[in-house]
mmCIF file of C-alpha atoms in Angstrom:
data_model
loop_
_atom_site.group_PDB
_atom_site.id
_atom_site.type_symbol
_atom_site.label_atom_id
_atom_site.label_comp_id
_atom_site.label_asym_id
_atom_site.label_seq_id
_atom_site.Cartn_x
_atom_site.Cartn_y
_atom_site.Cartn_z
ATOM 1 C CA MET A 18 -30.659 -20.656 -12.238
ATOM 2 C CA VAL A 19 -31.611 -18.262 -9.654
ATOM 3 C CA GLU A 20 -32.550 -21.006 -6.944
ATOM 4 C CA TYR A 21 -29.358 -22.855 -7.948
ATOM 5 C CA ALA A 22 -27.467 -19.923 -7.120
ATOM 6 C CA TYR A 23 -28.497 -19.765 -3.375
ATOM 7 C CA ILE A 24 -27.646 -23.687 -3.186
ATOM 8 C CA ILE A 25 -23.932 -22.629 -4.594
ATOM 9 C CA PHE A 26 -23.695 -19.840 -2.068
ATOM 10 C CA ASP A 27 -24.615 -22.278 0.736
ATOM 11 C CA ILE A 28 -22.095 -24.775 -0.866
ATOM 12 C CA ALA A 29 -19.128 -22.038 -0.649
ATOM 13 C CA TYR A 30 -20.279 -21.245 2.923
ATOM 14 C CA TYR A 31 -19.534 -24.701 4.136
ATOM 15 C CA ILE A 32 -16.208 -25.076 2.132
ATOM 16 C CA SER A 33 -15.049 -22.371 4.078
ATOM 17 C CA LEU A 34 -16.373 -23.744 7.400
ATOM 18 C CA ILE A 35 -14.189 -27.058 6.216
ATOM 19 C CA ALA A 36 -11.394 -24.547 5.428
ATOM 20 C CA ILE A 37 -11.401 -23.215 8.955
ATOM 21 C CA LEU A 38 -11.364 -26.801 10.474
ATOM 22 C CA LEU A 39 -8.123 -28.089 8.375
ATOM 23 C CA SER A 40 -6.393 -24.757 9.758
ATOM 24 C CA PHE A 41 -7.287 -25.473 13.119
ATOM 25 C CA ILE A 42 -5.576 -28.860 12.928
ATOM 26 C CA ARG A 43 -2.587 -27.214 12.112
ATOM 27 C CA PHE A 44 -3.139 -24.356 14.828
ATOM 28 C CA TYR A 45 -3.230 -27.441 17.282
ATOM 29 C CA LEU A 46 -0.365 -29.370 16.022
ATOM 30 C CA GLY A 47 2.166 -26.661 14.848
ATOM 31 C CA PRO A 48 5.191 -26.958 16.653
ATOM 32 C CA THR A 49 6.494 -23.497 16.909
ATOM 33 C CA ALA A 50 4.613 -20.061 17.686
ATOM 34 C CA ALA A 51 5.005 -19.139 13.741
ATOM 35 C CA ASP A 52 3.021 -22.051 12.673
ATOM 36 C CA ARG A 53 0.199 -21.296 15.142
ATOM 37 C CA VAL A 54 0.076 -17.562 14.079
ATOM 38 C CA VAL A 55 0.321 -18.402 10.309
ATOM 39 C CA ALA A 56 -2.795 -20.906 11.086
ATOM 40 C CA LEU A 57 -4.523 -18.170 12.894
ATOM 41 C CA ASP A 58 -4.002 -15.827 9.902
ATOM 42 C CA VAL A 59 -5.696 -18.266 7.704
ATOM 43 C CA ILE A 60 -8.517 -18.829 10.216
ATOM 44 C CA THR A 61 -9.138 -15.119 10.229
ATOM 45 C CA ILE A 62 -9.352 -14.548 6.620
ATOM 46 C CA CYS A 63 -12.156 -17.308 6.285
ATOM 47 C CA GLY A 64 -13.695 -16.064 9.206
ATOM 48 C CA ILE A 65 -13.998 -12.675 7.175
ATOM 49 C CA ASN A 66 -15.573 -14.519 4.116
ATOM 50 C CA LEU A 67 -18.006 -16.391 6.901
ATOM 51 C CA ILE A 68 -19.076 -12.875 8.291
ATOM 52 C CA ILE A 69 -19.726 -11.401 4.788
ATOM 53 C CA GLN A 70 -21.717 -14.854 3.461
ATOM 54 C CA ILE A 71 -23.831 -14.240 6.796
ATOM 55 C CA ALA A 72 -24.256 -10.779 6.041
ATOM 56 C CA MET A 73 -25.554 -11.578 2.907
ATOM 57 C CA ARG A 74 -28.007 -13.993 4.325
ATOM 58 C CA ALA A 75 -29.406 -11.572 7.191
ATOM 59 C CA GLY A 76 -29.438 -8.782 4.451
ATOM 60 C CA ARG A 77 -27.672 -6.369 6.896
ATOM 61 C CA ILE A 78 -24.640 -4.227 5.391
ATOM 62 C CA VAL A 79 -23.724 -3.308 9.156
ATOM 63 C CA TYR A 80 -21.991 -6.715 9.109
ATOM 64 C CA VAL A 81 -19.538 -5.653 6.289
ATOM 65 C CA ASP A 82 -18.332 -3.000 9.020
ATOM 66 C CA VAL A 83 -17.888 -5.628 11.496
ATOM 67 C CA ALA A 84 -15.567 -7.665 9.031
ATOM 68 C CA LEU A 85 -13.447 -4.738 8.107
ATOM 69 C CA VAL A 86 -12.621 -3.779 11.846
ATOM 70 C CA TYR A 87 -11.838 -7.742 12.083
ATOM 71 C CA ALA A 88 -9.556 -7.710 9.417
ATOM 72 C CA LEU A 89 -7.946 -4.629 10.692
ATOM 73 C CA LEU A 90 -7.512 -6.391 14.420
ATOM 74 C CA SER A 91 -6.067 -9.553 12.750
ATOM 75 C CA PHE A 92 -3.444 -7.542 10.638
ATOM 76 C CA LEU A 93 -2.552 -5.548 14.081
ATOM 77 C CA GLY A 94 -2.316 -8.928 15.774
ATOM 78 C CA VAL A 95 -0.172 -10.684 13.414
ATOM 79 C CA ILE A 96 2.416 -7.615 13.285
ATOM 80 C CA SER A 97 2.356 -7.559 17.164
ATOM 81 C CA VAL A 98 3.164 -11.184 17.284
ATOM 82 C CA ALA A 99 5.927 -10.755 14.820
ATOM 83 C CA ARG A 100 7.417 -7.934 16.662
ATOM 84 C CA TYR A 101 7.233 -9.962 19.962
ATOM 85 C CA LEU A 102 9.200 -12.876 18.105
ATOM 86 C CA GLU A 103 11.857 -10.508 16.747
ATOM 87 C CA GLY A 104 12.305 -9.516 20.545
ATOM 88 C CA GLY A 105 10.938 -5.629 19.653
ATOM 89 C CA LEU A 106 8.235 -6.001 22.240
ATOM 90 C CA MET B 9 -25.816 -12.581 -13.039
ATOM 91 C CA LEU B 10 -26.726 -14.153 -9.512
ATOM 92 C CA PHE B 11 -25.683 -17.626 -10.873
ATOM 93 C CA ILE B 12 -22.299 -16.029 -12.085
ATOM 94 C CA ALA B 13 -21.761 -14.545 -9.007
ATOM 95 C CA SER B 14 -22.395 -17.510 -6.882
ATOM 96 C CA ILE B 15 -19.827 -19.396 -9.155
ATOM 97 C CA ILE B 16 -17.197 -16.976 -8.683
ATOM 98 C CA SER B 17 -17.808 -17.314 -4.929
ATOM 99 C CA LEU B 18 -17.562 -20.957 -5.185
ATOM 100 C CA LEU B 19 -14.367 -20.843 -6.873
ATOM 101 C CA GLY B 20 -13.055 -18.693 -4.243
ATOM 102 C CA ALA B 21 -14.141 -20.959 -1.380
ATOM 103 C CA LEU B 22 -12.470 -23.714 -2.987
ATOM 104 C CA PHE B 23 -9.153 -21.649 -3.022
ATOM 105 C CA LEU B 24 -9.649 -20.970 0.850
ATOM 106 C CA PHE B 25 -9.918 -24.740 1.059
ATOM 107 C CA LEU B 26 -6.877 -25.456 -1.000
ATOM 108 C CA GLY B 27 -4.770 -22.825 1.096
ATOM 109 C CA SER B 28 -5.680 -24.096 4.517
ATOM 110 C CA MET B 29 -4.746 -27.638 3.147
ATOM 111 C CA GLY B 30 -1.482 -26.345 2.155
ATOM 112 C CA VAL B 31 -0.867 -24.926 5.465
ATOM 113 C CA LEU B 32 -1.875 -28.240 6.802
ATOM 114 C CA ARG B 33 0.425 -30.317 4.462
ATOM 115 C CA MET B 34 3.856 -28.278 3.815
ATOM 116 C CA PRO B 35 6.697 -28.938 5.916
ATOM 117 C CA ASP B 36 7.988 -25.918 7.274
ATOM 118 C CA VAL B 37 6.797 -22.704 8.431
ATOM 119 C CA TYR B 38 8.096 -20.562 5.146
ATOM 120 C CA ASN B 39 6.217 -23.032 2.860
ATOM 121 C CA ARG B 40 3.183 -22.943 4.959
ATOM 122 C CA MET B 41 3.255 -18.881 4.506
ATOM 123 C CA GLN B 42 3.387 -19.211 0.906
ATOM 124 C CA ALA B 43 0.411 -21.437 0.605
ATOM 125 C CA GLY B 44 -1.522 -19.568 2.982
ATOM 126 C CA THR B 45 -0.930 -16.176 1.635
ATOM 127 C CA LYS B 46 -1.119 -16.735 -2.040
ATOM 128 C CA ALA B 47 -4.337 -18.929 -2.098
ATOM 129 C CA THR B 48 -6.338 -17.116 0.709
ATOM 130 C CA THR B 49 -5.836 -13.799 -0.903
ATOM 131 C CA LEU B 50 -7.084 -14.798 -4.185
ATOM 132 C CA GLY B 51 -9.961 -16.850 -2.264
ATOM 133 C CA THR B 52 -10.996 -13.684 -0.487
ATOM 134 C CA MET B 53 -10.965 -11.635 -3.496
ATOM 135 C CA MET B 54 -13.135 -14.041 -5.726
ATOM 136 C CA THR B 55 -15.542 -14.758 -2.646
ATOM 137 C CA LEU B 56 -16.159 -11.142 -1.582
ATOM 138 C CA LEU B 57 -16.463 -10.236 -5.307
ATOM 139 C CA GLY B 58 -19.089 -12.678 -6.109
ATOM 140 C CA ILE B 59 -21.036 -11.393 -3.173
ATOM 141 C CA GLY B 60 -20.518 -7.873 -4.041
ATOM 142 C CA LEU B 61 -21.711 -8.848 -7.339
ATOM 143 C CA ALA B 62 -24.693 -10.706 -6.013
ATOM 144 C CA ASN B 63 -26.112 -7.579 -3.993
ATOM 145 C CA THR B 64 -24.637 -4.522 -5.927
ATOM 146 C CA ALA B 65 -25.330 -1.774 -3.534
ATOM 147 C CA TRP B 66 -22.716 -2.951 -1.070
ATOM 148 C CA LEU B 67 -20.048 -3.274 -3.693
ATOM 149 C CA PRO B 68 -18.195 -0.208 -2.800
ATOM 150 C CA LYS B 69 -17.905 -1.477 0.956
ATOM 151 C CA ILE B 70 -16.680 -5.051 -0.382
ATOM 152 C CA LEU B 71 -14.351 -3.196 -2.705
ATOM 153 C CA LEU B 72 -12.849 -1.313 0.094
ATOM 154 C CA LEU B 73 -12.469 -4.574 2.182
ATOM 155 C CA ILE B 74 -10.660 -6.502 -0.967
ATOM 156 C CA LEU B 75 -8.161 -3.671 -1.202
ATOM 157 C CA PHE B 76 -7.628 -3.820 2.347
ATOM 158 C CA VAL B 77 -6.890 -7.696 2.154
ATOM 159 C CA LEU B 78 -4.954 -7.281 -0.564
ATOM 160 C CA PHE B 79 -2.593 -4.833 0.978
ATOM 161 C CA THR B 80 -2.333 -6.005 4.564
ATOM 162 C CA ASN B 81 -1.776 -9.630 3.704
ATOM 163 C CA PRO B 82 1.599 -9.786 2.023
ATOM 164 C CA ILE B 83 2.808 -7.360 4.551
ATOM 165 C CA SER B 84 1.887 -9.292 7.607
ATOM 166 C CA SER B 85 3.032 -12.305 5.942
ATOM 167 C CA SER B 86 6.428 -10.929 5.137
ATOM 168 C CA ALA B 87 6.799 -9.644 8.846
ATOM 169 C CA LEU B 88 6.061 -13.065 10.212
ATOM 170 C CA ALA B 89 8.522 -14.443 7.925
ATOM 171 C CA ARG B 90 11.314 -12.285 8.830
ATOM 172 C CA ALA B 91 10.297 -12.857 12.739
ATOM 173 C CA ALA B 92 10.391 -16.474 12.051
ATOM 174 C CA HIS B 93 13.933 -16.246 10.429
ATOM 175 C CA PHE B 94 15.131 -14.082 13.178
ATOM 176 C CA SER B 95 13.967 -16.264 16.011
ATOM 177 C CA GLY B 96 16.068 -19.158 14.653
ATOM 178 C CA ILE B 97 13.076 -21.319 12.763
ATOM 179 C CA LYS B 98 15.313 -23.791 10.563
ATOM 180 C CA LEU B 99 14.071 -24.431 7.057
ATOM 181 C CA THR B 100 12.987 -27.535 6.049
ATOM 182 C CA ASP B 101 15.512 -30.310 5.193
ATOM 183 C CA ARG B 102 14.488 -30.493 1.680
ATOM 184 C CA SER B 103 15.650 -26.877 1.228
ATOM 185 C CA ILE B 104 18.796 -26.512 -1.083
ATOM 186 C CA ARG B 105 20.323 -23.088 0.270
ATOM 187 C CA ASP B 106 19.691 -20.179 2.509
ATOM 188 C CA ASN B 107 21.344 -17.081 1.662
ATOM 189 C CA LEU B 108 20.185 -14.758 4.261
ATOM 190 C CA ALA B 109 21.620 -17.209 6.888
ATOM 191 C CA ASP B 110 25.048 -17.162 5.287
ATOM 192 C CA ASP B 111 24.918 -13.512 5.085
ATOM 193 C CA LYS B 112 24.016 -13.080 8.585
ATOM 194 C CA VAL B 113 26.976 -15.235 9.606
ATOM 195 C CA GLU B 114 29.416 -13.137 7.502
ATOM 196 C CA GLU B 115 28.381 -10.017 9.062
ATOM 197 C CA GLN B 116 28.830 -11.674 12.728
ATOM 198 C CA ASP B 117 32.500 -12.762 11.617
ATOM 199 C CA ALA B 118 33.251 -9.177 10.306
ATOM 200 C CA MET C 23 6.095 21.385 -3.839
ATOM 201 C CA ARG C 24 6.501 17.626 -3.125
ATOM 202 C CA ARG C 25 5.246 17.913 0.146
ATOM 203 C CA VAL C 26 2.264 19.681 -1.214
ATOM 204 C CA LYS C 27 1.768 16.961 -3.579
ATOM 205 C CA ALA C 28 2.038 14.269 -0.672
ATOM 206 C CA LEU C 29 -0.545 16.461 1.504
ATOM 207 C CA ILE C 30 -3.258 16.500 -1.274
ATOM 208 C CA LEU C 31 -2.706 12.902 -1.890
ATOM 209 C CA SER C 32 -3.247 11.967 1.557
ATOM 210 C CA TYR C 33 -6.285 14.147 1.751
ATOM 211 C CA LEU C 34 -7.754 12.715 -1.264
ATOM 212 C CA ILE C 35 -7.045 9.139 -0.019
ATOM 213 C CA LEU C 36 -8.870 9.984 3.432
ATOM 214 C CA THR C 37 -11.779 11.726 1.919
ATOM 215 C CA GLY C 38 -12.368 8.902 -0.417
ATOM 216 C CA LEU C 39 -12.298 6.426 2.457
ATOM 217 C CA TRP C 40 -14.568 8.478 4.245
ATOM 218 C CA LEU C 41 -17.040 8.591 1.367
ATOM 219 C CA VAL C 42 -17.063 5.057 0.953
ATOM 220 C CA LEU C 43 -17.588 4.025 4.741
ATOM 221 C CA SER C 44 -20.322 6.621 5.318
ATOM 222 C CA GLU C 45 -23.403 7.536 3.584
ATOM 223 C CA VAL C 46 -22.953 10.432 1.524
ATOM 224 C CA THR C 47 -24.997 13.446 2.778
ATOM 225 C CA ARG C 48 -23.875 17.214 2.348
ATOM 226 C CA ASN C 49 -22.969 17.749 6.256
ATOM 227 C CA GLU C 50 -21.162 14.319 6.591
ATOM 228 C CA PHE C 51 -19.065 15.031 3.576
ATOM 229 C CA ILE C 52 -17.933 18.728 4.768
ATOM 230 C CA ILE C 53 -17.080 17.137 8.264
ATOM 231 C CA GLY C 54 -15.275 14.375 6.835
ATOM 232 C CA SER C 55 -13.028 16.640 4.623
ATOM 233 C CA LEU C 56 -12.276 18.880 7.420
ATOM 234 C CA VAL C 57 -11.279 16.286 9.472
ATOM 235 C CA SER C 58 -9.084 14.218 6.729
ATOM 236 C CA ALA C 59 -7.554 17.726 6.025
ATOM 237 C CA THR C 60 -6.656 18.131 9.500
ATOM 238 C CA ILE C 61 -5.224 14.441 9.873
ATOM 239 C CA SER C 62 -2.978 15.138 6.700
ATOM 240 C CA LEU C 63 -1.485 18.589 8.228
ATOM 241 C CA ILE C 64 -0.821 16.818 11.650
ATOM 242 C CA PHE C 65 0.981 14.052 9.783
ATOM 243 C CA SER C 66 2.511 15.934 7.206
ATOM 244 C CA SER C 67 6.065 15.419 8.311
ATOM 245 C CA ARG C 68 5.659 11.545 7.844
ATOM 246 C CA LEU C 69 4.141 11.735 4.415
ATOM 247 C CA ALA C 70 7.545 11.412 2.576
ATOM 248 C CA ILE C 71 6.694 8.084 1.328
ATOM 249 C CA LEU C 72 3.688 9.611 -0.861
ATOM 250 C CA GLU C 73 6.450 12.243 -2.292
ATOM 251 C CA ASN C 74 7.441 9.260 -4.643
ATOM 252 C CA VAL C 75 4.274 8.824 -6.494
ATOM 253 C CA LYS C 76 4.523 10.298 -9.920
ATOM 254 C CA LEU C 77 1.537 11.988 -11.367
ATOM 255 C CA ASN C 78 2.042 12.256 -15.208
ATOM 256 C CA PRO C 79 -0.103 10.329 -17.969
ATOM 257 C CA LYS C 80 2.546 7.531 -18.437
ATOM 258 C CA ALA C 81 3.012 6.423 -15.084
ATOM 259 C CA LEU C 82 -0.810 6.645 -15.006
ATOM 260 C CA PHE C 83 -0.957 4.306 -17.929
ATOM 261 C CA CYS C 84 1.699 2.121 -16.784
ATOM 262 C CA SER C 85 -0.089 2.035 -13.158
ATOM 263 C CA ILE C 86 -3.223 0.504 -15.079
ATOM 264 C CA LYS C 87 -1.247 -2.010 -17.099
ATOM 265 C CA PHE C 88 0.469 -2.973 -13.687
ATOM 266 C CA ILE C 89 -2.653 -3.878 -12.127
ATOM 267 C CA PHE C 90 -3.693 -6.201 -14.834
ATOM 268 C CA VAL C 91 -0.176 -7.735 -14.761
ATOM 269 C CA PHE C 92 -0.237 -8.056 -11.161
ATOM 270 C CA LEU C 93 -3.894 -9.729 -11.494
ATOM 271 C CA ARG C 94 -2.561 -12.324 -13.879
ATOM 272 C CA GLU C 95 0.370 -13.354 -11.390
ATOM 273 C CA LEU C 96 -1.872 -13.436 -8.649
ATOM 274 C CA PHE C 97 -4.241 -16.021 -10.489
ATOM 275 C CA LYS C 98 -1.050 -18.022 -11.725
ATOM 276 C CA SER C 99 0.397 -18.159 -8.203
ATOM 277 C CA ALA C 100 -2.758 -19.217 -6.412
ATOM 278 C CA ILE C 101 -3.210 -22.086 -9.311
ATOM 279 C CA ASP C 102 0.542 -22.829 -8.764
ATOM 280 C CA VAL C 103 -0.085 -23.246 -4.936
ATOM 281 C CA ALA C 104 -3.040 -25.573 -5.774
ATOM 282 C CA ILE C 105 -1.150 -27.812 -7.893
ATOM 283 C CA ARG C 106 1.617 -28.030 -5.503
ATOM 284 C CA VAL C 107 -0.878 -28.754 -2.802
ATOM 285 C CA LEU C 108 -2.950 -31.353 -4.525
ATOM 286 C CA SER C 109 -0.154 -33.602 -5.783
ATOM 287 C CA PRO C 110 0.531 -36.391 -3.371
ATOM 288 C CA SER C 111 4.448 -36.313 -3.553
ATOM 289 C CA LEU C 112 4.867 -32.612 -2.702
ATOM 290 C CA PRO C 113 6.828 -31.314 -5.232
ATOM 291 C CA ILE C 114 8.937 -28.569 -3.566
ATOM 292 C CA ASN C 115 12.512 -27.540 -3.844
ATOM 293 C CA PRO C 116 12.521 -24.581 -1.426
ATOM 294 C CA GLY C 117 15.128 -22.075 -0.458
ATOM 295 C CA ILE C 118 16.223 -18.512 0.361
ATOM 296 C CA VAL C 119 17.642 -16.479 -2.338
ATOM 297 C CA LYS C 120 19.011 -12.852 -2.774
ATOM 298 C CA VAL C 121 18.194 -10.785 -5.598
ATOM 299 C CA ARG C 122 19.051 -7.029 -6.330
ATOM 300 C CA THR C 123 16.459 -4.449 -7.225
ATOM 301 C CA LYS C 124 17.036 -1.219 -9.306
ATOM 302 C CA LEU C 125 14.358 0.824 -7.813
ATOM 303 C CA HIS C 126 15.626 3.877 -5.571
ATOM 304 C CA SER C 127 12.426 4.980 -4.068
ATOM 305 C CA LYS C 128 11.004 3.679 -0.867
ATOM 306 C CA LEU C 129 7.519 3.265 -2.044
ATOM 307 C CA GLY C 130 8.705 1.405 -5.146
ATOM 308 C CA ARG C 131 10.385 -1.074 -3.315
ATOM 309 C CA ILE C 132 7.531 -1.583 -0.715
ATOM 310 C CA VAL C 133 5.136 -2.055 -3.662
ATOM 311 C CA LEU C 134 7.720 -4.529 -5.187
ATOM 312 C CA ALA C 135 8.149 -6.804 -1.842
ATOM 313 C CA ASN C 136 4.333 -6.841 -1.866
ATOM 314 C CA SER C 137 3.874 -8.014 -5.322
ATOM 315 C CA ILE C 138 6.974 -10.470 -5.116
ATOM 316 C CA THR C 139 4.939 -12.048 -1.992
ATOM 317 C CA LEU C 140 1.851 -12.712 -4.202
ATOM 318 C CA THR C 141 3.727 -14.115 -7.393
ATOM 319 C CA PRO C 142 4.253 -17.656 -8.173
ATOM 320 C CA GLY C 143 6.405 -19.404 -5.550
ATOM 321 C CA THR C 144 8.245 -16.641 -4.178
ATOM 322 C CA MET C 145 7.737 -14.668 -0.694
ATOM 323 C CA THR C 146 10.140 -11.840 0.254
ATOM 324 C CA VAL C 147 11.329 -12.457 3.802
ATOM 325 C CA GLU C 148 13.921 -9.556 4.256
ATOM 326 C CA ALA C 149 14.699 -6.342 2.571
ATOM 327 C CA LYS C 150 18.391 -4.502 3.140
ATOM 328 C CA GLY C 151 18.956 -1.615 1.097
ATOM 329 C CA GLU C 152 18.769 -2.514 -2.685
ATOM 330 C CA TYR C 153 18.908 -6.492 -1.831
ATOM 331 C CA LEU C 154 15.739 -8.640 -1.072
ATOM 332 C CA TYR C 155 15.886 -12.139 0.419
ATOM 333 C CA ILE C 156 13.243 -14.302 -1.151
ATOM 334 C CA HIS C 157 12.045 -17.372 -0.251
ATOM 335 C CA TRP C 158 11.260 -19.509 -3.408
ATOM 336 C CA ILE C 159 9.354 -22.619 -3.284
ATOM 337 C CA ASP C 160 11.108 -24.188 -6.426
ATOM 338 C CA ILE C 161 14.667 -22.944 -6.908
ATOM 339 C CA LYS C 162 15.722 -22.879 -10.530
ATOM 340 C CA SER C 163 18.742 -20.783 -10.617
ATOM 341 C CA ASP C 164 21.729 -20.223 -8.402
ATOM 342 C CA ASP C 165 23.357 -16.821 -8.772
ATOM 343 C CA ILE C 166 22.007 -13.164 -7.970
ATOM 344 C CA GLU C 167 21.783 -12.002 -11.556
ATOM 345 C CA SER C 168 19.513 -14.932 -12.779
ATOM 346 C CA ALA C 169 17.235 -15.226 -10.017
ATOM 347 C CA THR C 170 16.737 -11.242 -10.490
ATOM 348 C CA VAL C 171 15.809 -11.823 -13.846
ATOM 349 C CA ALA C 172 13.676 -14.841 -13.016
ATOM 350 C CA ILE C 173 11.672 -13.055 -10.048
ATOM 351 C CA VAL C 174 11.962 -9.115 -9.926
ATOM 352 C CA SER C 175 12.064 -8.069 -13.572
ATOM 353 C CA THR C 176 8.231 -8.724 -14.418
ATOM 354 C CA PHE C 177 7.192 -5.982 -12.023
ATOM 355 C CA GLU C 178 10.605 -3.736 -12.005
ATOM 356 C CA LYS C 179 9.796 -2.470 -15.462
ATOM 357 C CA HIS C 180 6.434 -1.008 -14.451
ATOM 358 C CA LEU C 181 7.298 0.095 -10.835
ATOM 359 C CA GLU C 182 10.266 2.016 -12.392
ATOM 360 C CA VAL C 183 7.848 4.376 -14.514
ATOM 361 C CA MET C 184 5.455 4.669 -11.731
ATOM 362 C CA TYR C 185 7.711 5.449 -9.049
ATOM 363 C CA GLY C 186 11.334 5.652 -9.959
#
């Protein structure tokens, strides 16, 4: 069973990569700025998953902190774009 | 244990995939946001939980990350939806009603 | 008294965060708790939102129940989105409706709005006083009252006990 587990983790990794590619199409197409920010949000969240999966392969807990900071920065980025669209920035 | 963790992780990745497919397929910003927020929140939670179960020493930090994503994801999507409505992005033609726009018009008239 | 409660809560949250993020040794714990006490004192005038938290056994029991209700709704909503995305005709029926909440505290309203965003088919767009404007992916009812029953009431009865 254990050897299958790593193969399944690999499949999950590649599915997250495909998810990033799909939202990248929306990022390219998106007619308005808000569409692009939604796509960017999804890309960032899939990116957090990828970072944690890479951390598990490398066996280094430091990468988990990297993912935490990445999540924080993406949240701040989305909030500031929202403020900009409202005209408050 | 490792096997169960990997299955949870795979299910989470599938939800992530469906969420980004929703972002691609839905007709307007608000529907895209709905698909993007819900499916990706659950997807992230399950993927990270699977990895946290696979190596238990990381579990506290990963739980912190899950809580963080759970709190910030709906806030950012709500803020973005509000900004999109404020900047005048229309709902799709298939929508039925828009009480918020009606109320805004009433306020301007009054 | 209410301010002291907010101060202690924010101190506990910050110290817990520090304990998770750092390796636990004695010196690090002392420094971390000193820094969190300082931060809580500096921002004590802005902690009014934590004053709404109720700390009695009934509220505690209700928050545990709320977590399970919330997780169930989150699962349902993700599966709902998945079904809508995967069906070729894209069965949506969207619009923005207005609902009214009975909650008075700020924190309760914030938690309610965020929970609504993560339940099947609904997303909070705007909050004005006691009214919430909600983007509903599949509109089933027209007036405020029935929409309120359909969207808000699942969480409201728990949140009312927790935050008032």
